[in-house]
Amino acid sequence: MFKIVKTVFMLIMILVGLVIIFASYHLYKGFKSGDITSYFMKYAAKSIVDRTKLSPTQVEYLDAGDFESLVKDIEQNITQEQIDCFTNSVGDERAKELVIDKNPTPQEILKLSKCL
């Protein structure tokens, strides 16, 4: 029994160590870039947004970290594919509500980010 507890404890400690290394690496990269907030925003956006569904201009905005221009461009140049994905993600009724009040929940934002 003690051997199993010891093994489980070691696995947990290894995972904690890996998480610390991962976090340290990204903190280092953020500090090295000069603006840690901007670094983490770019990293999060690049890992969530599907670049294949963006226009070349939108990809440039994403790479530059110009999220305000990206949002404005997406508002003006939304494709039918993105609209269909949006409707399938949240359902017809909720999609109509979101068009009116524009107040999605955090879970809906994650779902809808796959449509961009």
PDB file of C-alpha atoms in Angstrom:
ATOM      1  CA  MET A   1       0.000   0.000   0.000  1.00  0.00           C
ATOM      2  CA  PHE A   2       2.802   2.411   0.904  1.00  0.00           C
ATOM      3  CA  LYS A   3       4.492   1.713  -2.431  1.00  0.00           C
ATOM      4  CA  ILE A   4       1.353   2.746  -4.355  1.00  0.00           C
ATOM      5  CA  VAL A   5       0.982   5.970  -2.353  1.00  0.00           C
ATOM      6  CA  LYS A   6       4.660   6.737  -2.905  1.00  0.00           C
ATOM      7  CA  THR A   7       4.319   6.151  -6.672  1.00  0.00           C
ATOM      8  CA  VAL A   8       1.203   8.334  -6.933  1.00  0.00           C
ATOM      9  CA  PHE A   9       2.921  11.086  -4.935  1.00  0.00           C
ATOM     10  CA  MET A  10       5.954  10.944  -7.246  1.00  0.00           C
ATOM     11  CA  LEU A  11       3.730  11.214 -10.338  1.00  0.00           C
ATOM     12  CA  ILE A  12       1.958  14.221  -8.853  1.00  0.00           C
ATOM     13  CA  MET A  13       5.291  15.878  -8.066  1.00  0.00           C
ATOM     14  CA  ILE A  14       6.538  15.238 -11.613  1.00  0.00           C
ATOM     15  CA  LEU A  15       3.377  16.843 -13.037  1.00  0.00           C
ATOM     16  CA  VAL A  16       3.744  19.840 -10.724  1.00  0.00           C
ATOM     17  CA  GLY A  17       7.361  20.194 -11.849  1.00  0.00           C
ATOM     18  CA  LEU A  18       6.346  20.114 -15.513  1.00  0.00           C
ATOM     19  CA  VAL A  19       3.692  22.772 -14.911  1.00  0.00           C
ATOM     20  CA  ILE A  20       6.273  24.979 -13.174  1.00  0.00           C
ATOM     21  CA  ILE A  21       8.698  24.539 -16.088  1.00  0.00           C
ATOM     22  CA  PHE A  22       5.935  25.340 -18.622  1.00  0.00           C
ATOM     23  CA  ALA A  23       4.868  28.463 -16.693  1.00  0.00           C
ATOM     24  CA  SER A  24       8.468  29.602 -16.231  1.00  0.00           C
ATOM     25  CA  TYR A  25       9.161  29.214 -19.947  1.00  0.00           C
ATOM     26  CA  HIS A  26       6.180  31.372 -20.907  1.00  0.00           C
ATOM     27  CA  LEU A  27       6.971  33.980 -18.256  1.00  0.00           C
ATOM     28  CA  TYR A  28      10.531  34.149 -19.608  1.00  0.00           C
ATOM     29  CA  LYS A  29       9.260  34.509 -23.186  1.00  0.00           C
ATOM     30  CA  GLY A  30       6.827  37.208 -22.052  1.00  0.00           C
ATOM     31  CA  PHE A  31       9.505  39.208 -20.249  1.00  0.00           C
ATOM     32  CA  LYS A  32      11.909  38.770 -23.165  1.00  0.00           C
ATOM     33  CA  SER A  33       9.299  40.134 -25.598  1.00  0.00           C
ATOM     34  CA  GLY A  34       9.100  43.328 -23.533  1.00  0.00           C
ATOM     35  CA  ASP A  35       5.348  43.281 -22.883  1.00  0.00           C
ATOM     36  CA  ILE A  36       4.175  40.258 -20.922  1.00  0.00           C
ATOM     37  CA  THR A  37       0.464  41.117 -21.213  1.00  0.00           C
ATOM     38  CA  SER A  38       0.661  41.418 -24.979  1.00  0.00           C
ATOM     39  CA  TYR A  39       2.635  38.163 -25.188  1.00  0.00           C
ATOM     40  CA  PHE A  40      -0.013  36.200 -23.278  1.00  0.00           C
ATOM     41  CA  MET A  41      -2.857  37.787 -25.265  1.00  0.00           C
ATOM     42  CA  LYS A  42      -1.177  36.812 -28.547  1.00  0.00           C
ATOM     43  CA  TYR A  43      -0.430  33.305 -27.257  1.00  0.00           C
ATOM     44  CA  ALA A  44      -4.037  32.785 -26.139  1.00  0.00           C
ATOM     45  CA  ALA A  45      -5.484  34.162 -29.370  1.00  0.00           C
ATOM     46  CA  LYS A  46      -3.201  32.050 -31.555  1.00  0.00           C
ATOM     47  CA  SER A  47      -4.086  28.882 -29.665  1.00  0.00           C
ATOM     48  CA  ILE A  48      -7.857  29.513 -29.739  1.00  0.00           C
ATOM     49  CA  VAL A  49      -8.508  31.102 -33.153  1.00  0.00           C
ATOM     50  CA  ASP A  50      -8.561  28.914 -36.275  1.00  0.00           C
ATOM     51  CA  ARG A  51      -6.324  30.861 -38.655  1.00  0.00           C
ATOM     52  CA  THR A  52      -7.634  28.989 -41.720  1.00  0.00           C
ATOM     53  CA  LYS A  53     -11.002  30.744 -41.381  1.00  0.00           C
ATOM     54  CA  LEU A  54      -9.487  34.234 -41.280  1.00  0.00           C
ATOM     55  CA  SER A  55      -8.761  36.468 -44.247  1.00  0.00           C
ATOM     56  CA  PRO A  56      -5.117  37.460 -44.899  1.00  0.00           C
ATOM     57  CA  THR A  57      -5.804  40.911 -43.417  1.00  0.00           C
ATOM     58  CA  GLN A  58      -7.296  39.361 -40.280  1.00  0.00           C
ATOM     59  CA  VAL A  59      -4.260  37.072 -39.904  1.00  0.00           C
ATOM     60  CA  GLU A  60      -2.002  40.151 -40.100  1.00  0.00           C
ATOM     61  CA  TYR A  61      -4.014  41.832 -37.335  1.00  0.00           C
ATOM     62  CA  LEU A  62      -3.798  38.667 -35.227  1.00  0.00           C
ATOM     63  CA  ASP A  63      -0.022  38.362 -35.702  1.00  0.00           C
ATOM     64  CA  ALA A  64       0.492  42.035 -34.882  1.00  0.00           C
ATOM     65  CA  GLY A  65      -1.639  41.744 -31.741  1.00  0.00           C
ATOM     66  CA  ASP A  66      -4.002  44.435 -33.029  1.00  0.00           C
ATOM     67  CA  PHE A  67      -7.133  42.840 -31.605  1.00  0.00           C
ATOM     68  CA  GLU A  68      -9.311  45.953 -31.921  1.00  0.00           C
ATOM     69  CA  SER A  69      -8.737  46.122 -35.682  1.00  0.00           C
ATOM     70  CA  LEU A  70      -9.248  42.358 -35.911  1.00  0.00           C
ATOM     71  CA  VAL A  71     -12.639  42.603 -34.206  1.00  0.00           C
ATOM     72  CA  LYS A  72     -13.691  45.545 -36.403  1.00  0.00           C
ATOM     73  CA  ASP A  73     -12.644  43.672 -39.544  1.00  0.00           C
ATOM     74  CA  ILE A  74     -14.488  40.519 -38.468  1.00  0.00           C
ATOM     75  CA  GLU A  75     -17.631  42.570 -37.743  1.00  0.00           C
ATOM     76  CA  GLN A  76     -17.528  44.050 -41.241  1.00  0.00           C
ATOM     77  CA  ASN A  77     -16.370  40.980 -43.194  1.00  0.00           C
ATOM     78  CA  ILE A  78     -18.101  37.959 -41.669  1.00  0.00           C
ATOM     79  CA  THR A  79     -18.566  35.018 -44.057  1.00  0.00           C
ATOM     80  CA  GLN A  80     -21.546  32.701 -44.453  1.00  0.00           C
ATOM     81  CA  GLU A  81     -19.357  29.835 -43.194  1.00  0.00           C
ATOM     82  CA  GLN A  82     -18.729  31.756 -39.965  1.00  0.00           C
ATOM     83  CA  ILE A  83     -22.446  32.522 -39.578  1.00  0.00           C
ATOM     84  CA  ASP A  84     -23.349  28.837 -40.036  1.00  0.00           C
ATOM     85  CA  CYS A  85     -20.695  27.774 -37.520  1.00  0.00           C
ATOM     86  CA  PHE A  86     -21.954  30.409 -35.067  1.00  0.00           C
ATOM     87  CA  THR A  87     -25.546  29.179 -35.379  1.00  0.00           C
ATOM     88  CA  ASN A  88     -24.523  25.526 -35.013  1.00  0.00           C
ATOM     89  CA  SER A  89     -22.413  26.306 -31.932  1.00  0.00           C
ATOM     90  CA  VAL A  90     -25.061  28.050 -29.844  1.00  0.00           C
ATOM     91  CA  GLY A  91     -28.334  27.145 -31.569  1.00  0.00           C
ATOM     92  CA  ASP A  92     -30.767  29.258 -33.611  1.00  0.00           C
ATOM     93  CA  GLU A  93     -32.613  30.808 -30.680  1.00  0.00           C
ATOM     94  CA  ARG A  94     -29.493  31.827 -28.726  1.00  0.00           C
ATOM     95  CA  ALA A  95     -27.824  33.096 -31.926  1.00  0.00           C
ATOM     96  CA  LYS A  96     -30.754  35.472 -32.503  1.00  0.00           C
ATOM     97  CA  GLU A  97     -30.509  36.676 -28.875  1.00  0.00           C
ATOM     98  CA  LEU A  98     -26.763  37.290 -29.232  1.00  0.00           C
ATOM     99  CA  VAL A  99     -27.240  39.314 -32.409  1.00  0.00           C
ATOM    100  CA  ILE A 100     -29.541  41.637 -30.451  1.00  0.00           C
ATOM    101  CA  ASP A 101     -27.859  41.944 -27.031  1.00  0.00           C
ATOM    102  CA  LYS A 102     -24.238  41.013 -27.961  1.00  0.00           C
ATOM    103  CA  ASN A 103     -23.538  39.641 -24.480  1.00  0.00           C
ATOM    104  CA  PRO A 104     -22.190  36.059 -24.759  1.00  0.00           C
ATOM    105  CA  THR A 105     -21.155  34.009 -21.748  1.00  0.00           C
ATOM    106  CA  PRO A 106     -17.482  33.000 -21.407  1.00  0.00           C
ATOM    107  CA  GLN A 107     -18.398  29.456 -22.488  1.00  0.00           C
ATOM    108  CA  GLU A 108     -20.096  30.808 -25.611  1.00  0.00           C
ATOM    109  CA  ILE A 109     -17.056  32.942 -26.402  1.00  0.00           C
ATOM    110  CA  LEU A 110     -14.887  29.810 -26.393  1.00  0.00           C
ATOM    111  CA  LYS A 111     -17.392  27.977 -28.604  1.00  0.00           C
ATOM    112  CA  LEU A 112     -17.676  30.915 -30.993  1.00  0.00           C
ATOM    113  CA  SER A 113     -13.924  31.466 -31.205  1.00  0.00           C
ATOM    114  CA  LYS A 114     -13.726  28.240 -33.203  1.00  0.00           C
ATOM    115  CA  CYS A 115     -15.895  29.904 -35.853  1.00  0.00           C
ATOM    116  CA  LEU A 116     -13.382  32.668 -36.527  1.00  0.00           C
TER     117      LEU A 116
END
